[in-house]
Amino acid sequence: AASRVIASRVKCNPISFDTFSKWVNDPAFIDQLKEAAKDPKSTSSLKLLNKLNVHIKSCTSRIPFTSSQRAVSLSNLIGMRYMFGLPSIFFTYAPDDVNGTLNIRLSLPQKDNNNFPADGTGLSEAIQNNVAVFQEIPITPHHLRFLLAKGPLAAAEIFRLLTETVFTTLLGTPTEHSSKKTVPLPSRSFGVFGVPIASFGCVEEQARGSLHLHVVYWGSLPCQLLQNSAIYPELLCTVTKAI
């Protein structure tokens, strides 16, 4: 994604890229970076950052999972609010990555295709039964957290796969990078909250580095109707059936 975005920027604005290229190849630029690294919050460092942003900000904002893309996505959320009204559902999705058997197996070196960790038979049962060691690998809660910290790529990849499944299968709103096709409302399949209209998610990190997702969802019944109906027990069954 980064390569495609940069290539597009170079073709559309060659003057900017040429200016940036000459600047970064100047020996004085390296000295400026070293000084900025010593004190990132100094006035000179902030000026250097602003000078860099002119050339790179529009690129990084289109690269998935960057801080710039997250900042730009706020305007998308505001636009969805104006387009669809207030979302009807808010939920947090936080998978149990410590006890996730697949990311544990992916964090370990593969020996062959027939034995552990390629074959995870019995691992789930061993964790559930609080077994201390499985296939010569310590699997106490402490050791599982340590193993997960050593294999962050596996944990992130499993989180991505689970997240795309949640959006596609449970909510009925595939993620933006996984599907470019817009399906008309009458043709959409029901999700867990009814007919899906749209959804917006934000990935955050917990203190220990594991990932979780906050989601707002448009679909089912409008949030004002849900809120006004909640105080009438007679309407709750009707609302439940409608969802």
GROMACS .gro file of N, CA and C in nm, residues 77-154:
model
  234
   77LEU      N    1  -1.578   0.956   0.989
   77LEU     CA    2  -1.679   0.925   1.090
   77LEU      C    3  -1.782   1.037   1.101
   78ILE      N    4  -1.735   1.162   1.097
   78ILE     CA    5  -1.828   1.276   1.104
   78ILE      C    6  -1.919   1.276   0.982
   79GLY      N    7  -1.862   1.245   0.864
   79GLY     CA    8  -1.944   1.238   0.744
   79GLY      C    9  -2.049   1.129   0.751
   80MET      N   10  -2.013   1.013   0.809
   80MET     CA   11  -2.110   0.905   0.825
   80MET      C   12  -2.220   0.944   0.922
   81ARG      N   13  -2.184   1.022   1.024
   81ARG     CA   14  -2.284   1.069   1.120
   81ARG      C   15  -2.387   1.158   1.050
   82TYR      N   16  -2.342   1.247   0.962
   82TYR     CA   17  -2.434   1.334   0.888
   82TYR      C   18  -2.516   1.254   0.787
   83MET      N   19  -2.455   1.150   0.730
   83MET     CA   20  -2.522   1.073   0.626
   83MET      C   21  -2.628   0.980   0.684
   84PHE      N   22  -2.592   0.909   0.792
   84PHE     CA   23  -2.678   0.802   0.844
   84PHE      C   24  -2.746   0.836   0.976
   85GLY      N   25  -2.713   0.950   1.036
   85GLY     CA   26  -2.769   0.984   1.166
   85GLY      C   27  -2.687   0.922   1.277
   86LEU      N   28  -2.742   0.919   1.398
   86LEU     CA   29  -2.670   0.859   1.510
   86LEU      C   30  -2.664   0.708   1.494
   87PRO      N   31  -2.551   0.645   1.526
   87PRO     CA   32  -2.543   0.499   1.518
   87PRO      C   33  -2.635   0.434   1.620
   88SER      N   34  -2.683   0.315   1.587
   88SER     CA   35  -2.777   0.246   1.675
   88SER      C   36  -2.708   0.150   1.771
   89ILE      N   37  -2.584   0.111   1.741
   89ILE     CA   38  -2.515   0.012   1.823
   89ILE      C   39  -2.372   0.059   1.848
   90PHE      N   40  -2.324   0.043   1.971
   90PHE     CA   41  -2.182   0.061   2.004
   90PHE      C   42  -2.136  -0.062   2.080
   91PHE      N   43  -2.028  -0.122   2.034
   91PHE     CA   44  -1.976  -0.236   2.109
   91PHE      C   45  -1.824  -0.242   2.098
   92THR      N   46  -1.763  -0.311   2.193
   92THR     CA   47  -1.619  -0.329   2.195
   92THR      C   48  -1.587  -0.476   2.173
   93TYR      N   49  -1.492  -0.501   2.086
   93TYR     CA   50  -1.452  -0.637   2.050
   93TYR      C   51  -1.308  -0.657   2.098
   94ALA      N   52  -1.290  -0.743   2.198
   94ALA     CA   53  -1.157  -0.766   2.256
   94ALA      C   54  -1.133  -0.917   2.267
   95PRO      N   55  -1.068  -0.977   2.168
   95PRO     CA   56  -1.044  -1.122   2.171
   95PRO      C   57  -0.944  -1.161   2.280
   96ASP      N   58  -0.957  -1.283   2.328
   96ASP     CA   59  -0.867  -1.336   2.430
   96ASP      C   60  -0.741  -1.387   2.361
   97ASP      N   61  -0.648  -1.296   2.334
   97ASP     CA   62  -0.529  -1.335   2.259
   97ASP      C   63  -0.432  -1.420   2.340
   98VAL      N   64  -0.434  -1.404   2.473
   98VAL     CA   65  -0.342  -1.481   2.556
   98VAL      C   66  -0.369  -1.631   2.544
   99ASN      N   67  -0.497  -1.669   2.543
   99ASN     CA   68  -0.534  -1.810   2.535
   99ASN      C   69  -0.574  -1.852   2.393
  100GLY      N   70  -0.546  -1.767   2.294
  100GLY     CA   71  -0.576  -1.803   2.156
  100GLY      C   72  -0.478  -1.906   2.104
  101THR      N   73  -0.525  -2.025   2.076
  101THR     CA   74  -0.434  -2.134   2.041
  101THR      C   75  -0.364  -2.112   1.908
  102LEU      N   76  -0.431  -2.045   1.812
  102LEU     CA   77  -0.369  -2.029   1.680
  102LEU      C   78  -0.252  -1.933   1.684
  103ASN      N   79  -0.268  -1.817   1.752
  103ASN     CA   80  -0.156  -1.724   1.758
  103ASN      C   81  -0.042  -1.779   1.844
  104ILE      N   82  -0.074  -1.865   1.943
  104ILE     CA   83   0.031  -1.931   2.020
  104ILE      C   84   0.112  -2.022   1.930
  105ARG      N   85   0.044  -2.101   1.849
  105ARG     CA   86   0.114  -2.194   1.759
  105ARG      C   87   0.195  -2.120   1.654
  106LEU      N   88   0.141  -2.007   1.604
  106LEU     CA   89   0.214  -1.930   1.503
  106LEU      C   90   0.337  -1.860   1.563
  107SER      N   91   0.339  -1.842   1.695
  107SER     CA   92   0.452  -1.777   1.759
  107SER      C   93   0.569  -1.871   1.780
  108LEU      N   94   0.547  -2.001   1.762
  108LEU     CA   95   0.651  -2.101   1.786
  108LEU      C   96   0.715  -2.144   1.654
  109PRO      N   97   0.841  -2.184   1.657
  109PRO     CA   98   0.906  -2.232   1.534
  109PRO      C   99   0.844  -2.362   1.486
  110GLN      N  100   0.821  -2.371   1.355
  110GLN     CA  101   0.760  -2.490   1.296
  110GLN      C  102   0.867  -2.596   1.270
  111LYS      N  103   0.842  -2.719   1.317
  111LYS     CA  104   0.936  -2.829   1.297
  111LYS      C  105   0.901  -2.910   1.173
  112ASP      N  106   0.773  -2.943   1.159
  112ASP     CA  107   0.725  -3.017   1.042
  112ASP      C  108   0.576  -2.993   1.030
  113ASN      N  109   0.511  -3.063   0.940
  113ASN     CA  110   0.368  -3.042   0.916
  113ASN      C  111   0.278  -3.136   0.994
  114ASN      N  112   0.336  -3.225   1.074
  114ASN     CA  113   0.256  -3.329   1.140
  114ASN      C  114   0.252  -3.317   1.291
  115ASN      N  115   0.349  -3.251   1.352
  115ASN     CA  116   0.358  -3.244   1.497
  115ASN      C  117   0.336  -3.101   1.545
  116PHE      N  118   0.329  -3.086   1.676
  116PHE     CA  119   0.311  -2.955   1.737
  116PHE      C  120   0.430  -2.866   1.703
  117PRO      N  121   0.410  -2.739   1.667
  117PRO     CA  122   0.286  -2.661   1.673
  117PRO      C  123   0.200  -2.664   1.545
  118ALA      N  124   0.248  -2.731   1.438
  118ALA     CA  125   0.164  -2.739   1.317
  118ALA      C  126   0.033  -2.809   1.349
  119ASP      N  127   0.038  -2.913   1.429
  119ASP     CA  128  -0.081  -2.984   1.476
  119ASP      C  129  -0.108  -2.941   1.620
  120GLY      N  130  -0.217  -2.870   1.642
  120GLY     CA  131  -0.247  -2.818   1.775
  120GLY      C  132  -0.341  -2.904   1.857
  121THR      N  133  -0.356  -3.031   1.821
  121THR     CA  134  -0.447  -3.120   1.893
  121THR      C  135  -0.409  -3.128   2.040
  122GLY      N  136  -0.505  -3.102   2.127
  122GLY     CA  137  -0.484  -3.113   2.270
  122GLY      C  138  -0.441  -2.986   2.339
  123LEU      N  139  -0.404  -2.882   2.263
  123LEU     CA  140  -0.357  -2.758   2.325
  123LEU      C  141  -0.469  -2.686   2.399
  124SER      N  142  -0.585  -2.675   2.337
  124SER     CA  143  -0.697  -2.607   2.403
  124SER      C  144  -0.734  -2.676   2.534
  125GLU      N  145  -0.741  -2.808   2.532
  125GLU     CA  146  -0.776  -2.884   2.653
  125GLU      C  147  -0.672  -2.864   2.762
  126ALA      N  148  -0.543  -2.860   2.723
  126ALA     CA  149  -0.436  -2.842   2.821
  126ALA      C  150  -0.446  -2.706   2.888
  127ILE      N  151  -0.479  -2.601   2.810
  127ILE     CA  152  -0.494  -2.467   2.868
  127ILE      C  153  -0.615  -2.462   2.960
  128GLN      N  154  -0.726  -2.523   2.917
  128GLN     CA  155  -0.847  -2.523   2.999
  128GLN      C  156  -0.826  -2.598   3.130
  129ASN      N  157  -0.743  -2.701   3.128
  129ASN     CA  158  -0.719  -2.782   3.248
  129ASN      C  159  -0.602  -2.732   3.331
  130ASN      N  160  -0.550  -2.613   3.296
  130ASN     CA  161  -0.440  -2.550   3.371
  130ASN      C  162  -0.315  -2.638   3.377
  131VAL      N  163  -0.287  -2.708   3.268
  131VAL     CA  164  -0.165  -2.788   3.259
  131VAL      C  165  -0.046  -2.693   3.248
  132ALA      N  166   0.063  -2.723   3.320
  132ALA     CA  167   0.177  -2.632   3.323
  132ALA      C  168   0.262  -2.640   3.197
  133VAL      N  169   0.276  -2.762   3.140
  133VAL     CA  170   0.363  -2.780   3.024
  133VAL      C  171   0.290  -2.865   2.920
  134PHE      N  172   0.299  -2.823   2.793
  134PHE     CA  173   0.241  -2.899   2.682
  134PHE      C  174   0.345  -2.911   2.573
  135GLN      N  175   0.377  -3.034   2.537
  135GLN     CA  176   0.477  -3.060   2.433
  135GLN      C  177   0.607  -2.984   2.462
  136GLU      N  178   0.649  -2.991   2.590
  136GLU     CA  179   0.773  -2.929   2.637
  136GLU      C  180   0.769  -2.776   2.633
  137ILE      N  181   0.651  -2.717   2.611
  137ILE     CA  182   0.635  -2.572   2.611
  137ILE      C  183   0.556  -2.530   2.735
  138PRO      N  184   0.609  -2.443   2.823
  138PRO     CA  185   0.533  -2.394   2.938
  138PRO      C  186   0.410  -2.315   2.892
  139ILE      N  187   0.293  -2.348   2.946
  139ILE     CA  188   0.170  -2.281   2.902
  139ILE      C  189   0.090  -2.225   3.020
  140THR      N  190   0.160  -2.194   3.130
  140THR     CA  191   0.091  -2.123   3.238
  140THR      C  192   0.056  -1.984   3.189
  141PRO      N  193  -0.041  -1.914   3.252
  141PRO     CA  194  -0.077  -1.780   3.206
  141PRO      C  195   0.042  -1.686   3.192
  142HIS      N  196   0.136  -1.693   3.284
  142HIS     CA  197   0.255  -1.608   3.276
  142HIS      C  198   0.336  -1.639   3.151
  143HIS      N  199   0.360  -1.767   3.125
  143HIS     CA  200   0.440  -1.806   3.009
  143HIS      C  201   0.367  -1.777   2.878
  144LEU      N  202   0.233  -1.786   2.877
  144LEU     CA  203   0.158  -1.756   2.755
  144LEU      C  204   0.171  -1.608   2.720
  145ARG      N  205   0.166  -1.521   2.821
  145ARG     CA  206   0.183  -1.377   2.795
  145ARG      C  207   0.322  -1.349   2.742
  146PHE      N  208   0.421  -1.417   2.797
  146PHE     CA  209   0.559  -1.399   2.751
  146PHE      C  210   0.574  -1.447   2.607
  147LEU      N  211   0.511  -1.561   2.577
  147LEU     CA  212   0.517  -1.615   2.441
  147LEU      C  213   0.448  -1.523   2.342
  148LEU      N  214   0.335  -1.465   2.384
  148LEU     CA  215   0.261  -1.372   2.298
  148LEU      C  216   0.343  -1.247   2.270
  149ALA      N  217   0.415  -1.198   2.371
  149ALA     CA  218   0.497  -1.079   2.354
  149ALA      C  219   0.612  -1.105   2.257
  150LYS      N  220   0.659  -1.228   2.249
  150LYS     CA  221   0.767  -1.263   2.158
  150LYS      C  222   0.717  -1.280   2.014
  151GLY      N  223   0.587  -1.299   1.998
  151GLY     CA  224   0.531  -1.319   1.864
  151GLY      C  225   0.422  -1.220   1.831
  152PRO      N  226   0.452  -1.088   1.832
  152PRO     CA  227   0.348  -0.988   1.807
  152PRO      C  228   0.289  -0.995   1.667
  153LEU      N  229   0.368  -1.039   1.570
  153LEU     CA  230   0.316  -1.048   1.433
  153LEU      C  231   0.204  -1.150   1.425
  154ALA      N  232   0.221  -1.265   1.490
  154ALA     CA  233   0.117  -1.368   1.489
  154ALA      C  234  -0.010  -1.316   1.555
   0.00000   0.00000   0.00000
